[in-house]
Amino acid sequence: MPLPELSAFLKSRRDRVRPADVGLTAGPRRRVPGLRREEVAQLAGLSADYYTELERGRGAQPSAQVVAALARALRLNDDERDHLFHLADRPVPPAAHGPTAHVQPALLGLLDRLTTTPAQIITDLHETLVQNELAVALVGRAAAVSGPRASLVYRWFTDPDARELYPVEDHPHHSRVFVADLQAVAARRGRDGEVQRMVAALRRHSAEFAALWDTHDVALRRADHKRIIHPALGVIELDCHSLFSEDGHQRLLWFSAPAGTEGAAQLELLSVIGTQDMAADRSG
């Protein structure tokens, strides 16, 4: 079904975004004022042919997930995001929380500028929204799952594979940090059904979680020291920092290491190795 208004809006927003705004190099031979079609497709995780068809007003109606990805790629504000959903005949706005939530533009702008350190944006329930390439190289591309399993906190206590990123002796620390952080999030959100359902499910499925929850320890995770197991570089010691959005619903995480340390040297190597040796569906 042709969608000419969607086509026109996509092109107008693409023309507005400068390559530098999304961490791309303009280059001497660029002939368009904004992004190329293939660049939008890459940023949104779509094929170039599929996006080209959308911008030409052809092809199948895009799903809500595709529309959300395009809104992120084109750095749309909330009003523009909602308009895009309506033009795509997806009138229900995306949820305020969850893996399809619209990424806060301020955090996304900062992420675009973090080109030399692993960084990603997550929700307050540790659902990964977007990653830069170094984050993919460090912790793997976020698992393409929905529902409770989209949350690393949920997977941490219900799926042993979720813990393979960290040395076994560090698992108790991460468990305590996850639960204390979730306590703080639950208090902030009030009687939020999503959080209540997650807590209830975790109490049923994990005795470890239930015991930690009953301690009532509470602390938002603003910073942490981590050891991450990389398949090519071994154990990397890093500091993990968090910057919270104004409403607290999203966080920009980035990883660093003090200059001169082995961790700093490993991060340098990481940028060379890239994602070639990384398995899919790891997450940090």
Coordinates of N, CA, C and O in Angstrom, one line a residue, residues 5-116:
E5 N 2.7 10.1 2.3 CA 3.0 11.1 3.3 C 4.2 10.6 4.2 O 5.0 11.3 4.7
L6 N 4.2 9.3 4.5 CA 5.3 8.7 5.2 C 6.6 8.8 4.4 O 7.6 9.2 5.0
S7 N 6.5 8.6 3.1 CA 7.7 8.7 2.3 C 8.3 10.2 2.4 O 9.5 10.3 2.6
A8 N 7.4 11.1 2.2 CA 7.9 12.5 2.2 C 8.5 12.9 3.6 O 9.5 13.6 3.7
F9 N 7.8 12.4 4.7 CA 8.3 12.8 6.0 C 9.7 12.1 6.3 O 10.6 12.8 6.8
L10 N 9.8 10.9 5.9 CA 11.1 10.2 6.1 C 12.2 10.9 5.3 O 13.3 11.2 5.9
K11 N 12.0 11.3 4.1 CA 13.0 12.0 3.3 C 13.3 13.4 4.0 O 14.5 13.8 4.0
S12 N 12.3 14.1 4.4 CA 12.6 15.4 5.0 C 13.4 15.3 6.3 O 14.3 16.1 6.5
R13 N 13.2 14.3 7.1 CA 13.9 14.1 8.3 C 15.3 13.6 8.0 O 16.3 14.0 8.6
R14 N 15.5 12.8 7.0 CA 16.8 12.3 6.6 C 17.7 13.4 6.1 O 18.9 13.5 6.4
D15 N 17.1 14.4 5.4 CA 17.8 15.5 4.9 C 18.3 16.4 6.0 O 19.3 17.2 5.8
R16 N 17.6 16.4 7.1 CA 17.9 17.3 8.2 C 19.0 16.8 9.1 O 19.7 17.6 9.7
V17 N 19.3 15.5 9.1 CA 20.3 14.9 10.0 C 21.7 15.0 9.4 O 21.9 14.5 8.3
R18 N 22.6 15.7 10.1 CA 24.0 15.8 9.6 C 24.7 14.5 10.0 O 24.5 13.9 11.0
P19 N 25.6 14.0 9.1 CA 26.4 12.8 9.4 C 27.1 12.9 10.8 O 27.1 11.9 11.6
A20 N 27.6 14.1 11.1 CA 28.3 14.2 12.4 C 27.3 14.0 13.6 O 27.7 13.7 14.7
D21 N 26.0 14.3 13.4 CA 25.0 14.1 14.4 C 24.9 12.7 14.9 O 24.4 12.4 16.0
V22 N 25.2 11.8 14.0 CA 25.1 10.3 14.3 C 26.4 9.6 14.3 O 26.5 8.4 14.1
G23 N 27.5 10.4 14.4 CA 28.8 9.7 14.5 C 29.4 9.3 13.2 O 30.3 8.5 13.2
L24 N 28.9 9.8 12.1 CA 29.5 9.5 10.8 C 30.3 10.6 10.2 O 30.2 11.8 10.5
T25 N 31.3 10.2 9.4 CA 32.1 11.2 8.7 C 31.5 11.6 7.4 O 31.1 10.8 6.6
A26 N 31.5 13.0 7.2 CA 30.8 13.5 6.0 C 31.5 13.0 4.7 O 30.9 12.6 3.8
G27 N 32.8 13.2 4.7 CA 33.6 12.8 3.5 C 33.5 13.8 2.4 O 32.5 14.6 2.4
P28 N 34.5 13.8 1.5 CA 34.6 14.9 0.5 C 33.6 14.8 -0.6 O 33.3 15.7 -1.4
R29 N 33.0 13.6 -0.9 CA 32.2 13.3 -2.0 C 30.7 13.3 -1.7 O 29.9 12.9 -2.5
R30 N 30.3 13.7 -0.5 CA 28.9 13.6 -0.2 C 28.1 14.7 -1.0 O 28.4 15.8 -1.0
R31 N 27.0 14.2 -1.6 CA 26.2 15.1 -2.5 C 24.8 15.3 -1.9 O 24.0 16.0 -2.6
V32 N 24.5 14.8 -0.7 CA 23.2 15.1 -0.1 C 23.4 15.9 1.1 O 24.5 15.8 1.8
P33 N 22.5 16.7 1.5 CA 22.6 17.6 2.7 C 22.6 16.8 4.0 O 23.2 17.3 5.0
G34 N 22.0 15.7 4.0 CA 21.9 14.9 5.3 C 22.4 13.6 5.1 O 23.6 13.4 4.6
L35 N 21.7 12.6 5.6 CA 22.1 11.2 5.5 C 21.8 10.6 4.2 O 20.8 10.9 3.6
R36 N 22.6 9.6 3.8 CA 22.2 8.8 2.6 C 21.2 7.7 3.1 O 21.1 7.4 4.3
R37 N 20.4 7.2 2.1 CA 19.4 6.2 2.5 C 20.1 4.9 3.2 O 19.5 4.4 4.1
E38 N 21.2 4.5 2.6 CA 21.8 3.3 3.2 C 22.3 3.6 4.6 O 22.4 2.7 5.4
E39 N 22.7 4.8 4.9 CA 23.1 5.2 6.3 C 21.9 5.1 7.3 O 22.1 4.6 8.4
V40 N 20.8 5.6 6.8 CA 19.6 5.5 7.7 C 19.3 4.0 7.9 O 19.0 3.6 9.1
A41 N 19.3 3.2 6.9 CA 19.0 1.8 7.0 C 20.0 1.1 8.0 O 19.6 0.3 8.8
Q42 N 21.3 1.5 7.9 CA 22.3 0.9 8.8 C 22.0 1.3 10.2 O 22.0 0.5 11.1
L43 N 21.7 2.6 10.5 CA 21.4 3.0 11.8 C 20.2 2.4 12.4 O 20.1 2.2 13.6
A44 N 19.2 2.1 11.5 CA 18.0 1.5 12.0 C 18.0 0.0 12.0 O 17.0 -0.7 12.5
G45 N 19.1 -0.6 11.5 CA 19.2 -2.1 11.5 C 18.3 -2.7 10.4 O 17.8 -3.8 10.5
L46 N 18.1 -2.0 9.3 CA 17.3 -2.5 8.2 C 18.1 -2.7 7.0 O 19.3 -2.2 6.9
S47 N 17.6 -3.4 6.0 CA 18.3 -3.5 4.7 C 18.1 -2.2 3.9 O 17.1 -1.5 4.0
A48 N 19.1 -1.8 3.1 CA 19.1 -0.6 2.3 C 17.9 -0.7 1.4 O 17.2 0.3 1.1
D49 N 17.7 -1.9 0.8 CA 16.6 -2.0 -0.2 C 15.2 -1.8 0.5 O 14.4 -1.1 -0.1
Y50 N 15.1 -2.3 1.7 CA 13.8 -2.1 2.4 C 13.5 -0.7 2.7 O 12.4 -0.2 2.4
Y51 N 14.6 0.0 3.2 CA 14.4 1.4 3.5 C 14.1 2.2 2.3 O 13.2 3.1 2.3
T52 N 14.8 1.9 1.2 CA 14.6 2.7 -0.1 C 13.1 2.5 -0.5 O 12.5 3.5 -1.0
E53 N 12.6 1.3 -0.4 CA 11.2 1.1 -0.8 C 10.3 1.9 0.1 O 9.3 2.5 -0.4
L54 N 10.5 2.0 1.4 CA 9.7 2.8 2.3 C 9.7 4.3 1.8 O 8.7 4.9 1.8
E55 N 10.9 4.8 1.6 CA 11.0 6.2 1.2 C 10.4 6.5 -0.1 O 10.1 7.6 -0.4
R56 N 10.3 5.5 -1.0 CA 9.6 5.7 -2.3 C 8.1 5.5 -2.2 O 7.4 5.5 -3.2
G57 N 7.7 5.2 -1.0 CA 6.2 5.0 -0.8 C 5.7 3.7 -1.2 O 4.5 3.5 -1.5
R58 N 6.6 2.7 -1.2 CA 6.2 1.4 -1.7 C 6.4 0.4 -0.6 O 6.9 0.7 0.5
G59 N 6.2 -0.9 -0.9 CA 6.5 -1.9 0.1 C 5.4 -2.1 1.1 O 4.4 -1.4 1.2
A60 N 5.6 -3.0 2.0 CA 4.7 -3.4 3.1 C 4.6 -2.3 4.2 O 5.6 -1.6 4.4
Q61 N 3.5 -2.2 4.8 CA 3.4 -1.3 6.0 C 4.4 -1.7 7.0 O 4.5 -2.8 7.5
P62 N 5.2 -0.7 7.5 CA 6.3 -1.1 8.5 C 5.7 -1.4 9.8 O 4.6 -0.9 10.2
S63 N 6.3 -2.3 10.5 CA 5.8 -2.7 11.9 C 6.2 -1.6 12.9 O 6.9 -0.7 12.6
A64 N 5.6 -1.8 14.1 CA 5.9 -0.8 15.1 C 7.3 -0.8 15.5 O 7.9 0.2 15.8
Q65 N 8.0 -2.0 15.5 CA 9.4 -2.1 15.8 C 10.2 -1.4 14.8 O 11.2 -0.7 15.1
V66 N 9.9 -1.5 13.5 CA 10.6 -0.8 12.4 C 10.4 0.7 12.6 O 11.4 1.5 12.4
V67 N 9.2 1.2 12.8 CA 9.0 2.6 13.0 C 9.8 3.2 14.2 O 10.4 4.2 14.1
A68 N 9.8 2.4 15.3 CA 10.6 2.8 16.4 C 12.1 2.9 16.1 O 12.8 3.9 16.5
A69 N 12.6 2.0 15.3 CA 14.0 2.0 14.9 C 14.3 3.2 14.0 O 15.3 3.8 14.1
L70 N 13.4 3.5 13.1 CA 13.5 4.7 12.2 C 13.5 6.0 13.0 O 14.3 6.9 12.8
A71 N 12.6 6.1 14.0 CA 12.6 7.3 14.9 C 13.9 7.5 15.6 O 14.4 8.6 15.7
R72 N 14.5 6.4 16.0 CA 15.8 6.5 16.7 C 16.9 6.9 15.7 O 17.7 7.8 15.9
A73 N 16.9 6.3 14.5 CA 17.9 6.5 13.5 C 17.9 8.0 13.1 O 18.9 8.6 12.8
L74 N 16.7 8.5 12.9 CA 16.5 9.9 12.4 C 16.5 10.9 13.5 O 16.3 12.1 13.3
R75 N 16.8 10.5 14.8 CA 16.9 11.4 15.9 C 15.6 12.3 16.1 O 15.7 13.5 16.3
L76 N 14.4 11.6 16.0 CA 13.2 12.4 16.1 C 12.9 12.7 17.5 O 13.2 11.9 18.4
N77 N 12.3 13.9 17.7 CA 11.8 14.2 19.1 C 10.5 13.5 19.3 O 10.0 12.8 18.4
D78 N 9.9 13.7 20.5 CA 8.7 12.9 20.8 C 7.5 13.2 19.9 O 6.8 12.3 19.4
D79 N 7.3 14.5 19.5 CA 6.2 14.8 18.6 C 6.4 14.2 17.2 O 5.5 13.7 16.6
E80 N 7.7 14.3 16.7 CA 8.0 13.8 15.4 C 7.8 12.2 15.4 O 7.3 11.6 14.5
R81 N 8.3 11.6 16.5 CA 8.1 10.2 16.7 C 6.6 9.8 16.6 O 6.3 8.8 15.9
D82 N 5.8 10.5 17.3 CA 4.3 10.1 17.3 C 3.8 10.3 15.9 O 2.9 9.6 15.4
H83 N 4.2 11.4 15.2 CA 3.7 11.7 13.9 C 4.1 10.6 12.9 O 3.3 10.1 12.1
L84 N 5.3 10.1 13.1 CA 5.8 9.0 12.2 C 4.9 7.7 12.4 O 4.6 7.0 11.5
F85 N 4.6 7.5 13.7 CA 3.7 6.3 13.9 C 2.4 6.5 13.3 O 1.8 5.5 12.7
H86 N 1.8 7.6 13.3 CA 0.5 7.9 12.7 C 0.6 7.7 11.2 O -0.3 7.2 10.5
L87 N 1.6 8.3 10.6 CA 1.8 8.2 9.1 C 1.9 6.7 8.7 O 1.5 6.4 7.6
A88 N 2.6 5.9 9.5 CA 2.7 4.5 9.2 C 1.5 3.7 9.6 O 1.5 2.4 9.5
D89 N 0.4 4.4 10.0 CA -0.8 3.7 10.4 C -0.6 2.8 11.6 O -1.2 1.7 11.7
R90 N 0.3 3.3 12.5 CA 0.5 2.6 13.8 C 0.2 3.7 14.8 O 1.0 4.3 15.4
P91 N -1.1 3.9 15.1 CA -1.6 5.0 15.9 C -1.2 4.9 17.4 O -1.2 5.9 18.1
V92 N -0.9 3.7 17.8 CA -0.7 3.5 19.3 C 0.8 3.9 19.5 O 1.7 3.2 18.9
P93 N 1.1 4.9 20.3 CA 2.5 5.3 20.5 C 3.2 4.1 21.2 O 2.6 3.3 21.9
P94 N 4.5 4.0 21.1 CA 5.3 3.0 21.8 C 5.3 3.2 23.3 O 5.0 4.3 23.7
A95 N 5.5 2.1 24.0 CA 5.4 2.2 25.4 C 6.5 3.1 26.0 O 7.5 3.3 25.4
A96 N 6.2 3.7 27.1 CA 7.2 4.6 27.8 C 8.4 3.8 28.3 O 9.5 4.3 28.4
H97 N 8.2 2.5 28.5 CA 9.3 1.6 28.9 C 9.4 0.5 28.0 O 8.6 0.3 27.1
G98 N 10.4 -0.4 28.2 CA 10.5 -1.6 27.4 C 11.5 -1.4 26.2 O 11.9 -0.2 25.9
P99 N 11.8 -2.5 25.5 CA 12.8 -2.4 24.4 C 12.4 -1.6 23.2 O 13.2 -1.3 22.4
T100 N 11.1 -1.3 23.1 CA 10.7 -0.5 21.9 C 10.5 1.0 22.3 O 10.0 1.8 21.6
A101 N 10.9 1.3 23.6 CA 10.7 2.7 24.0 C 11.5 3.7 23.2 O 12.6 3.3 22.7
H102 N 11.0 4.9 23.0 CA 11.7 5.9 22.2 C 12.9 6.4 23.0 O 12.8 6.8 24.2
V103 N 14.1 6.3 22.4 CA 15.3 6.7 23.2 C 15.3 8.2 23.4 O 15.0 9.0 22.4
Q104 N 15.7 8.6 24.6 CA 15.7 10.1 24.9 C 16.8 10.7 23.9 O 17.9 10.3 23.9
P105 N 16.4 11.8 23.2 CA 17.3 12.4 22.2 C 18.6 12.9 22.8 O 19.6 12.8 22.2
A106 N 18.5 13.4 24.1 CA 19.7 13.9 24.7 C 20.7 12.8 24.9 O 22.0 13.0 24.7
L107 N 20.3 11.6 25.4 CA 21.2 10.5 25.6 C 21.7 10.0 24.3 O 22.9 9.6 24.1
L108 N 20.8 10.0 23.3 CA 21.3 9.5 21.9 C 22.3 10.4 21.3 O 23.3 9.9 20.7
G109 N 22.2 11.7 21.5 CA 23.2 12.7 21.1 C 24.5 12.4 21.7 O 25.6 12.5 21.0
L110 N 24.5 12.1 23.0 CA 25.8 11.8 23.7 C 26.4 10.5 23.2 O 27.6 10.4 23.0
L111 N 25.5 9.5 23.0 CA 26.0 8.2 22.5 C 26.7 8.4 21.2 O 27.8 7.8 20.9
D112 N 26.2 9.2 20.3 CA 26.8 9.4 19.0 C 28.2 10.0 19.1 O 29.0 9.7 18.2
R113 N 28.5 10.7 20.2 CA 29.8 11.3 20.3 C 30.8 10.4 21.1 O 32.0 10.7 21.1
L114 N 30.3 9.3 21.6 CA 31.2 8.4 22.3 C 31.7 7.3 21.3 O 31.2 6.2 21.2
T115 N 32.7 7.7 20.5 CA 33.1 6.8 19.4 C 34.4 6.0 19.8 O 34.8 5.1 19.1
T116 N 35.0 6.4 21.0 CA 36.2 5.7 21.3 C 36.1 4.8 22.6 O 37.1 4.3 23.1

